[in-house]
């Protein structure tokens, strides 16, 4: 699964490119808030963190950790916790800019650098 809190307007082109690229290789289940989807179907699930509550995935990519939004820091931490606890085997965190959460998590992660 690929989880995010929201797609900021400035990242919408990146999001659209990501979905298009993934669709070239596999089925992508882009879950919208009003959409009902079959949990047994195969493919990569792409959804916001709130939609993932109660679900588990073997591998989770939690993207844009640097743009977690909320009313306050405690609300942001709760959202991050939900995203972090969806992974059964492997959890990948992605951020573009350093944030308090990425700085807090980095010492506990194997850091992989990438282009972009």
Tab-separated table of N, CA and C in Angstrom:
chain	number	residue	atom	x	y	z
A	1	UNK	N	0.840	-1.178	0.000
A	1	UNK	CA	0.000	0.000	0.000
A	1	UNK	C	0.885	1.241	0.000
A	2	UNK	N	0.374	2.279	-0.599
A	2	UNK	CA	1.000	3.589	-0.554
A	2	UNK	C	0.030	4.486	0.198
A	3	UNK	N	0.496	5.031	1.311
A	3	UNK	CA	-0.351	5.837	2.173
A	3	UNK	C	0.167	7.266	2.241
A	4	UNK	N	-0.748	8.186	2.360
A	4	UNK	CA	-0.413	9.600	2.477
A	4	UNK	C	-1.512	10.263	3.292
A	5	UNK	N	-1.236	11.436	3.849
A	5	UNK	CA	-2.306	12.125	4.572
A	5	UNK	C	-3.184	12.894	3.609
A	6	UNK	N	-2.600	13.475	2.638
A	6	UNK	CA	-3.325	14.231	1.631
A	6	UNK	C	-2.380	14.508	0.480
A	7	UNK	N	-2.916	14.934	-0.630
A	7	UNK	CA	-2.077	15.288	-1.767
A	7	UNK	C	-2.074	16.812	-1.861
A	8	UNK	N	-1.006	17.442	-1.354
A	8	UNK	CA	-0.930	18.895	-1.465
A	8	UNK	C	-0.948	19.313	-2.930
A	9	UNK	N	-1.535	20.434	-3.205
A	9	UNK	CA	-1.667	20.905	-4.589
A	9	UNK	C	-0.323	20.945	-5.309
A	10	UNK	N	0.731	21.365	-4.611
A	10	UNK	CA	2.041	21.450	-5.253
A	10	UNK	C	2.635	20.077	-5.555
A	11	UNK	N	2.071	19.005	-4.979
A	11	UNK	CA	2.547	17.650	-5.264
A	11	UNK	C	1.586	16.860	-6.148
A	12	UNK	N	0.510	17.455	-6.587
A	12	UNK	CA	-0.473	16.769	-7.443
A	12	UNK	C	0.158	16.244	-8.724
A	13	UNK	N	1.002	17.019	-9.438
A	13	UNK	CA	1.638	16.454	-10.640
A	13	UNK	C	2.519	15.243	-10.334
A	14	UNK	N	3.212	15.269	-9.215
A	14	UNK	CA	4.050	14.131	-8.821
A	14	UNK	C	3.172	12.926	-8.521
A	15	UNK	N	2.068	13.142	-7.828
A	15	UNK	CA	1.127	12.073	-7.504
A	15	UNK	C	0.574	11.449	-8.787
A	16	UNK	N	0.133	12.285	-9.718
A	16	UNK	CA	-0.424	11.790	-10.981
A	16	UNK	C	0.616	10.986	-11.764
A	17	UNK	N	1.855	11.459	-11.787
A	17	UNK	CA	2.935	10.724	-12.463
A	17	UNK	C	3.203	9.385	-11.790
A	18	UNK	N	3.159	9.374	-10.451
A	18	UNK	CA	3.381	8.137	-9.707
A	18	UNK	C	2.320	7.101	-10.071
A	19	UNK	N	1.058	7.510	-10.069
A	19	UNK	CA	-0.036	6.591	-10.392
A	19	UNK	C	0.108	6.075	-11.821
A	20	UNK	N	0.393	6.962	-12.763
A	20	UNK	CA	0.557	6.554	-14.166
A	20	UNK	C	1.714	5.572	-14.321
A	21	UNK	N	2.818	5.829	-13.638
A	21	UNK	CA	3.979	4.935	-13.725
A	21	UNK	C	3.668	3.568	-13.125
A	22	UNK	N	3.002	3.538	-11.984
A	22	UNK	CA	2.653	2.261	-11.365
A	22	UNK	C	1.716	1.455	-12.250
A	23	UNK	N	0.790	2.114	-12.911
A	23	UNK	CA	-0.174	1.418	-13.774
A	23	UNK	C	0.494	0.760	-14.978
A	24	UNK	N	1.684	1.183	-15.309
A	24	UNK	CA	2.412	0.545	-16.408
A	24	UNK	C	2.891	-0.845	-16.018
A	25	UNK	N	2.976	-1.118	-14.699
A	25	UNK	CA	3.536	-2.382	-14.224
A	25	UNK	C	2.554	-3.292	-13.519
A	26	UNK	N	1.510	-2.725	-12.930
A	26	UNK	CA	0.593	-3.538	-12.134
A	26	UNK	C	-0.752	-2.831	-11.995
A	27	UNK	N	-1.704	-3.525	-11.424
A	27	UNK	CA	-3.006	-2.926	-11.164
A	27	UNK	C	-2.882	-1.996	-9.956
A	28	UNK	N	-3.465	-0.827	-10.072
A	28	UNK	CA	-3.441	0.154	-8.996
A	28	UNK	C	-4.872	0.396	-8.544
A	29	UNK	N	-5.113	0.230	-7.258
A	29	UNK	CA	-6.421	0.499	-6.685
A	29	UNK	C	-6.327	1.832	-5.954
A	30	UNK	N	-6.648	2.890	-6.658
A	30	UNK	CA	-6.596	4.227	-6.096
A	30	UNK	C	-7.906	4.456	-5.347
A	31	UNK	N	-7.847	4.383	-4.033
A	31	UNK	CA	-9.047	4.422	-3.209
A	31	UNK	C	-9.443	5.869	-2.947
A	32	UNK	N	-10.650	6.202	-3.343
A	32	UNK	CA	-11.212	7.529	-3.075
A	32	UNK	C	-12.142	7.412	-1.873
A	33	UNK	N	-12.389	8.493	-1.196
A	33	UNK	CA	-13.153	8.442	0.052
A	33	UNK	C	-14.557	7.873	-0.112
A	34	UNK	N	-15.195	8.114	-1.239
A	34	UNK	CA	-16.563	7.630	-1.427
A	34	UNK	C	-16.618	6.284	-2.145
A	35	UNK	N	-15.481	5.713	-2.426
A	35	UNK	CA	-15.400	4.508	-3.234
A	35	UNK	C	-15.434	3.251	-2.361
A	36	UNK	N	-16.147	2.244	-2.793
A	36	UNK	CA	-16.139	0.941	-2.150
A	36	UNK	C	-15.253	0.040	-3.001
A	37	UNK	N	-14.329	-0.671	-2.378
A	37	UNK	CA	-13.404	-1.510	-3.130
A	37	UNK	C	-13.296	-2.874	-2.476
A	38	UNK	N	-12.910	-3.834	-3.273
A	38	UNK	CA	-12.795	-5.220	-2.840
A	38	UNK	C	-11.431	-5.437	-2.203
A	39	UNK	N	-11.420	-5.726	-0.921
A	39	UNK	CA	-10.162	-5.890	-0.201
A	39	UNK	C	-9.373	-7.102	-0.691
A	40	UNK	N	-10.036	-8.078	-1.305
A	40	UNK	CA	-9.362	-9.285	-1.777
A	40	UNK	C	-8.722	-9.102	-3.150
A	41	UNK	N	-9.029	-8.035	-3.842
A	41	UNK	CA	-8.462	-7.852	-5.178
A	41	UNK	C	-6.963	-7.571	-5.084
A	42	UNK	N	-6.253	-7.942	-6.143
A	42	UNK	CA	-4.807	-7.773	-6.155
A	42	UNK	C	-4.432	-6.410	-6.723
A	43	UNK	N	-3.265	-5.977	-6.353
A	43	UNK	CA	-2.760	-4.705	-6.853
A	43	UNK	C	-2.256	-3.842	-5.715
A	44	UNK	N	-1.726	-2.708	-6.066
A	44	UNK	CA	-1.225	-1.749	-5.089
A	44	UNK	C	-2.364	-0.846	-4.667
A	45	UNK	N	-2.576	-0.744	-3.378
A	45	UNK	CA	-3.592	0.170	-2.864
A	45	UNK	C	-2.947	1.527	-2.621
A	46	UNK	N	-3.592	2.564	-3.084
A	46	UNK	CA	-3.130	3.934	-2.861
A	46	UNK	C	-4.275	4.654	-2.164
A	47	UNK	N	-4.030	5.112	-0.928
A	47	UNK	CA	-5.116	5.707	-0.149
A	47	UNK	C	-4.559	6.640	0.909
A	48	UNK	N	-5.448	7.457	1.452
A	48	UNK	CA	-4.982	8.296	2.547
A	48	UNK	C	-4.938	7.470	3.826
A	49	UNK	N	-4.194	7.972	4.782
A	49	UNK	CA	-3.943	7.230	6.019
A	49	UNK	C	-5.236	6.887	6.737
A	50	UNK	N	-6.181	7.810	6.791
A	50	UNK	CA	-7.440	7.556	7.494
A	50	UNK	C	-8.202	6.379	6.891
A	51	UNK	N	-8.152	6.217	5.566
A	51	UNK	CA	-8.841	5.105	4.919
A	51	UNK	C	-8.182	3.767	5.243
A	52	UNK	N	-6.938	3.795	5.705
A	52	UNK	CA	-6.223	2.553	5.988
A	52	UNK	C	-6.458	2.032	7.404
A	53	UNK	N	-7.185	2.775	8.222
A	53	UNK	CA	-7.427	2.351	9.609
A	53	UNK	C	-8.047	0.959	9.628
A	54	UNK	N	-7.479	0.100	10.460
A	54	UNK	CA	-7.989	-1.256	10.605
A	54	UNK	C	-7.472	-2.234	9.563
A	55	UNK	N	-6.706	-1.755	8.590
A	55	UNK	CA	-6.170	-2.621	7.540
A	55	UNK	C	-4.693	-2.889	7.788
A	56	UNK	N	-4.213	-3.999	7.287
A	56	UNK	CA	-2.803	-4.346	7.357
A	56	UNK	C	-2.330	-4.689	5.951
A	57	UNK	N	-1.097	-4.339	5.663
A	57	UNK	CA	-0.496	-4.625	4.364
A	57	UNK	C	0.901	-5.168	4.603
A	58	UNK	N	1.347	-6.090	3.741
A	58	UNK	CA	2.703	-6.623	3.893
A	58	UNK	C	3.730	-5.507	3.809
A	59	UNK	N	3.591	-4.646	2.813
A	59	UNK	CA	4.559	-3.581	2.584
A	59	UNK	C	3.819	-2.256	2.481
A	60	UNK	N	4.317	-1.260	3.189
A	60	UNK	CA	3.689	0.058	3.193
A	60	UNK	C	4.724	1.112	2.854
A	61	UNK	N	4.351	1.978	1.936
A	61	UNK	CA	5.123	3.171	1.623
A	61	UNK	C	4.327	4.347	2.177
A	62	UNK	N	4.851	4.980	3.205
A	62	UNK	CA	4.213	6.146	3.801
A	62	UNK	C	4.922	7.372	3.220
A	63	UNK	N	4.218	8.058	2.331
A	63	UNK	CA	4.868	9.141	1.597
A	63	UNK	C	4.507	10.507	2.170
A	64	UNK	N	5.400	11.436	1.951
A	64	UNK	CA	5.211	12.839	2.337
A	64	UNK	C	5.053	13.009	3.841
A	65	UNK	N	5.903	12.341	4.591
A	65	UNK	CA	5.887	12.471	6.041
A	65	UNK	C	6.130	13.931	6.448
A	66	UNK	N	6.793	14.688	5.594
A	66	UNK	CA	7.108	16.084	5.918
A	66	UNK	C	5.908	17.022	5.794
A	67	UNK	N	4.790	16.560	5.269
A	67	UNK	CA	3.625	17.447	5.131
A	67	UNK	C	2.413	16.937	5.915
A	68	UNK	N	2.661	16.245	7.016
A	68	UNK	CA	1.547	15.829	7.860
A	68	UNK	C	0.857	17.070	8.406
A	69	UNK	N	-0.448	17.083	8.280
A	69	UNK	CA	-1.225	18.239	8.726
A	69	UNK	C	-2.171	17.810	9.838
A	70	UNK	N	-2.513	18.741	10.646
A	70	UNK	CA	-3.465	18.468	11.716
A	70	UNK	C	-3.688	19.722	12.516
A	71	UNK	N	-4.634	19.628	13.398
A	71	UNK	CA	-4.947	20.780	14.227
A	71	UNK	C	-3.783	21.124	15.154
A	72	UNK	N	-3.103	20.119	15.640
A	72	UNK	CA	-1.966	20.347	16.522
A	72	UNK	C	-0.992	19.186	16.372
A	73	UNK	N	0.119	19.271	17.066
A	73	UNK	CA	1.146	18.241	16.934
A	73	UNK	C	0.656	16.878	17.397
A	74	UNK	N	-0.172	16.822	18.431
A	74	UNK	CA	-0.698	15.535	18.895
A	74	UNK	C	-1.562	14.878	17.822
A	75	UNK	N	-2.378	15.659	17.129
A	75	UNK	CA	-3.203	15.115	16.035
A	75	UNK	C	-2.311	14.602	14.913
A	76	UNK	N	-1.249	15.318	14.605
A	76	UNK	CA	-0.312	14.877	13.572
A	76	UNK	C	0.363	13.575	13.984
A	77	UNK	N	0.731	13.460	15.244
A	77	UNK	CA	1.362	12.224	15.737
A	77	UNK	C	0.403	11.036	15.632
A	78	UNK	N	-0.865	11.256	15.918
A	78	UNK	CA	-1.850	10.165	15.810
A	78	UNK	C	-1.990	9.693	14.366
A	79	UNK	N	-2.022	10.628	13.438
A	79	UNK	CA	-2.103	10.271	12.018
A	79	UNK	C	-0.862	9.483	11.612
A	80	UNK	N	0.297	9.951	12.025
A	80	UNK	CA	1.540	9.254	11.712
A	80	UNK	C	1.531	7.846	12.307
A	81	UNK	N	1.061	7.699	13.539
A	81	UNK	CA	0.988	6.386	14.191
A	81	UNK	C	0.129	5.416	13.384
A	82	UNK	N	-1.018	5.875	12.929
A	82	UNK	CA	-1.887	5.009	12.124
A	82	UNK	C	-1.131	4.523	10.884
A	83	UNK	N	-0.468	5.435	10.191
A	83	UNK	CA	0.278	5.052	8.991
A	83	UNK	C	1.414	4.088	9.284
A	84	UNK	N	2.142	4.340	10.361
A	84	UNK	CA	3.287	3.494	10.718
A	84	UNK	C	2.876	2.079	11.092
A	85	UNK	N	1.702	1.922	11.650
A	85	UNK	CA	1.290	0.611	12.165
A	85	UNK	C	0.485	-0.215	11.170
A	86	UNK	N	0.425	0.180	9.905
A	86	UNK	CA	-0.281	-0.605	8.887
A	86	UNK	C	0.612	-1.692	8.290
A	87	UNK	N	1.922	-1.571	8.431
A	87	UNK	CA	2.865	-2.496	7.790
A	87	UNK	C	3.058	-3.758	8.619
A	88	UNK	N	2.973	-4.909	7.947
A	88	UNK	CA	3.239	-6.182	8.611
A	88	UNK	C	4.707	-6.579	8.483
A	89	UNK	N	5.320	-6.306	7.340
A	89	UNK	CA	6.702	-6.722	7.111
A	89	UNK	C	7.656	-5.554	6.916
A	90	UNK	N	7.342	-4.685	5.967
A	90	UNK	CA	8.268	-3.636	5.587
A	90	UNK	C	7.564	-2.292	5.544
A	91	UNK	N	8.216	-1.289	6.104
A	91	UNK	CA	7.695	0.069	6.104
A	91	UNK	C	8.739	0.987	5.491
A	92	UNK	N	8.332	1.739	4.483
A	92	UNK	CA	9.193	2.736	3.852
A	92	UNK	C	8.600	4.107	4.124
A	93	UNK	N	9.450	5.036	4.536
A	93	UNK	CA	9.018	6.409	4.780
A	93	UNK	C	9.666	7.307	3.741
A	94	UNK	N	8.891	8.245	3.240
A	94	UNK	CA	9.400	9.160	2.227
A	94	UNK	C	9.107	10.591	2.642
A	95	UNK	N	10.115	11.429	2.484
A	95	UNK	CA	9.919	12.852	2.752
A	95	UNK	C	10.834	13.649	1.841
A	96	UNK	N	10.389	14.835	1.493
A	96	UNK	CA	11.174	15.701	0.617
A	96	UNK	C	12.009	16.671	1.431
A	97	UNK	N	11.402	17.235	2.443
A	97	UNK	CA	12.085	18.189	3.315
A	97	UNK	C	12.133	17.613	4.723
A	98	UNK	N	13.173	18.008	5.437
A	98	UNK	CA	13.290	17.573	6.821
A	98	UNK	C	12.134	18.167	7.639
A	99	UNK	N	11.524	17.366	8.443
A	99	UNK	CA	10.455	17.820	9.330
A	99	UNK	C	10.723	17.257	10.712
A	100	UNK	N	9.958	17.698	11.679
A	100	UNK	CA	10.151	17.185	13.043
A	100	UNK	C	9.913	15.682	13.088
A	101	UNK	N	8.971	15.176	12.278
A	101	UNK	CA	8.677	13.748	12.301
A	101	UNK	C	9.738	12.931	11.579
A	102	UNK	N	10.193	13.413	10.424
A	102	UNK	CA	11.241	12.664	9.722
A	102	UNK	C	12.528	12.680	10.545
A	103	UNK	N	12.838	13.800	11.197
A	103	UNK	CA	14.019	13.871	12.052
A	103	UNK	C	13.893	12.918	13.240
A	104	UNK	N	12.702	12.793	13.780
A	104	UNK	CA	12.458	11.920	14.927
A	104	UNK	C	12.578	10.442	14.521
A	105	UNK	N	12.131	10.096	13.315
A	105	UNK	CA	12.114	8.700	12.883
A	105	UNK	C	13.438	8.230	12.281
A	106	UNK	N	14.182	9.133	11.681
A	106	UNK	CA	15.390	8.765	10.954
A	106	UNK	C	16.391	7.944	11.758
A	107	UNK	N	16.658	8.251	13.037
A	107	UNK	CA	17.615	7.442	13.789
A	107	UNK	C	17.196	5.976	13.949
A	108	UNK	N	15.920	5.680	13.742
A	108	UNK	CA	15.404	4.320	13.914
A	108	UNK	C	15.229	3.594	12.591
A	109	UNK	N	15.689	4.209	11.503
A	109	UNK	CA	15.485	3.663	10.162
A	109	UNK	C	16.805	3.418	9.453
A	110	UNK	N	16.750	2.537	8.490
A	110	UNK	CA	17.851	2.377	7.560
A	110	UNK	C	17.621	3.424	6.478
A	111	UNK	N	18.499	4.383	6.387
A	111	UNK	CA	18.305	5.498	5.465
A	111	UNK	C	18.748	5.104	4.071
A	112	UNK	N	17.825	5.310	3.120
A	112	UNK	CA	18.104	5.064	1.702
A	112	UNK	C	17.931	6.397	1.005
A	113	UNK	N	18.951	6.857	0.351
A	113	UNK	CA	18.802	8.127	-0.356
A	113	UNK	C	18.399	7.831	-1.792
A	114	UNK	N	17.689	8.790	-2.367
A	114	UNK	CA	17.229	8.618	-3.735
A	114	UNK	C	17.190	9.951	-4.439
A	115	UNK	N	17.092	9.876	-5.727
A	115	UNK	CA	16.984	11.100	-6.511
A	115	UNK	C	15.589	11.644	-6.405
A	116	UNK	N	15.455	12.917	-6.148
A	116	UNK	CA	14.142	13.560	-6.118
A	116	UNK	C	13.511	13.416	-4.836
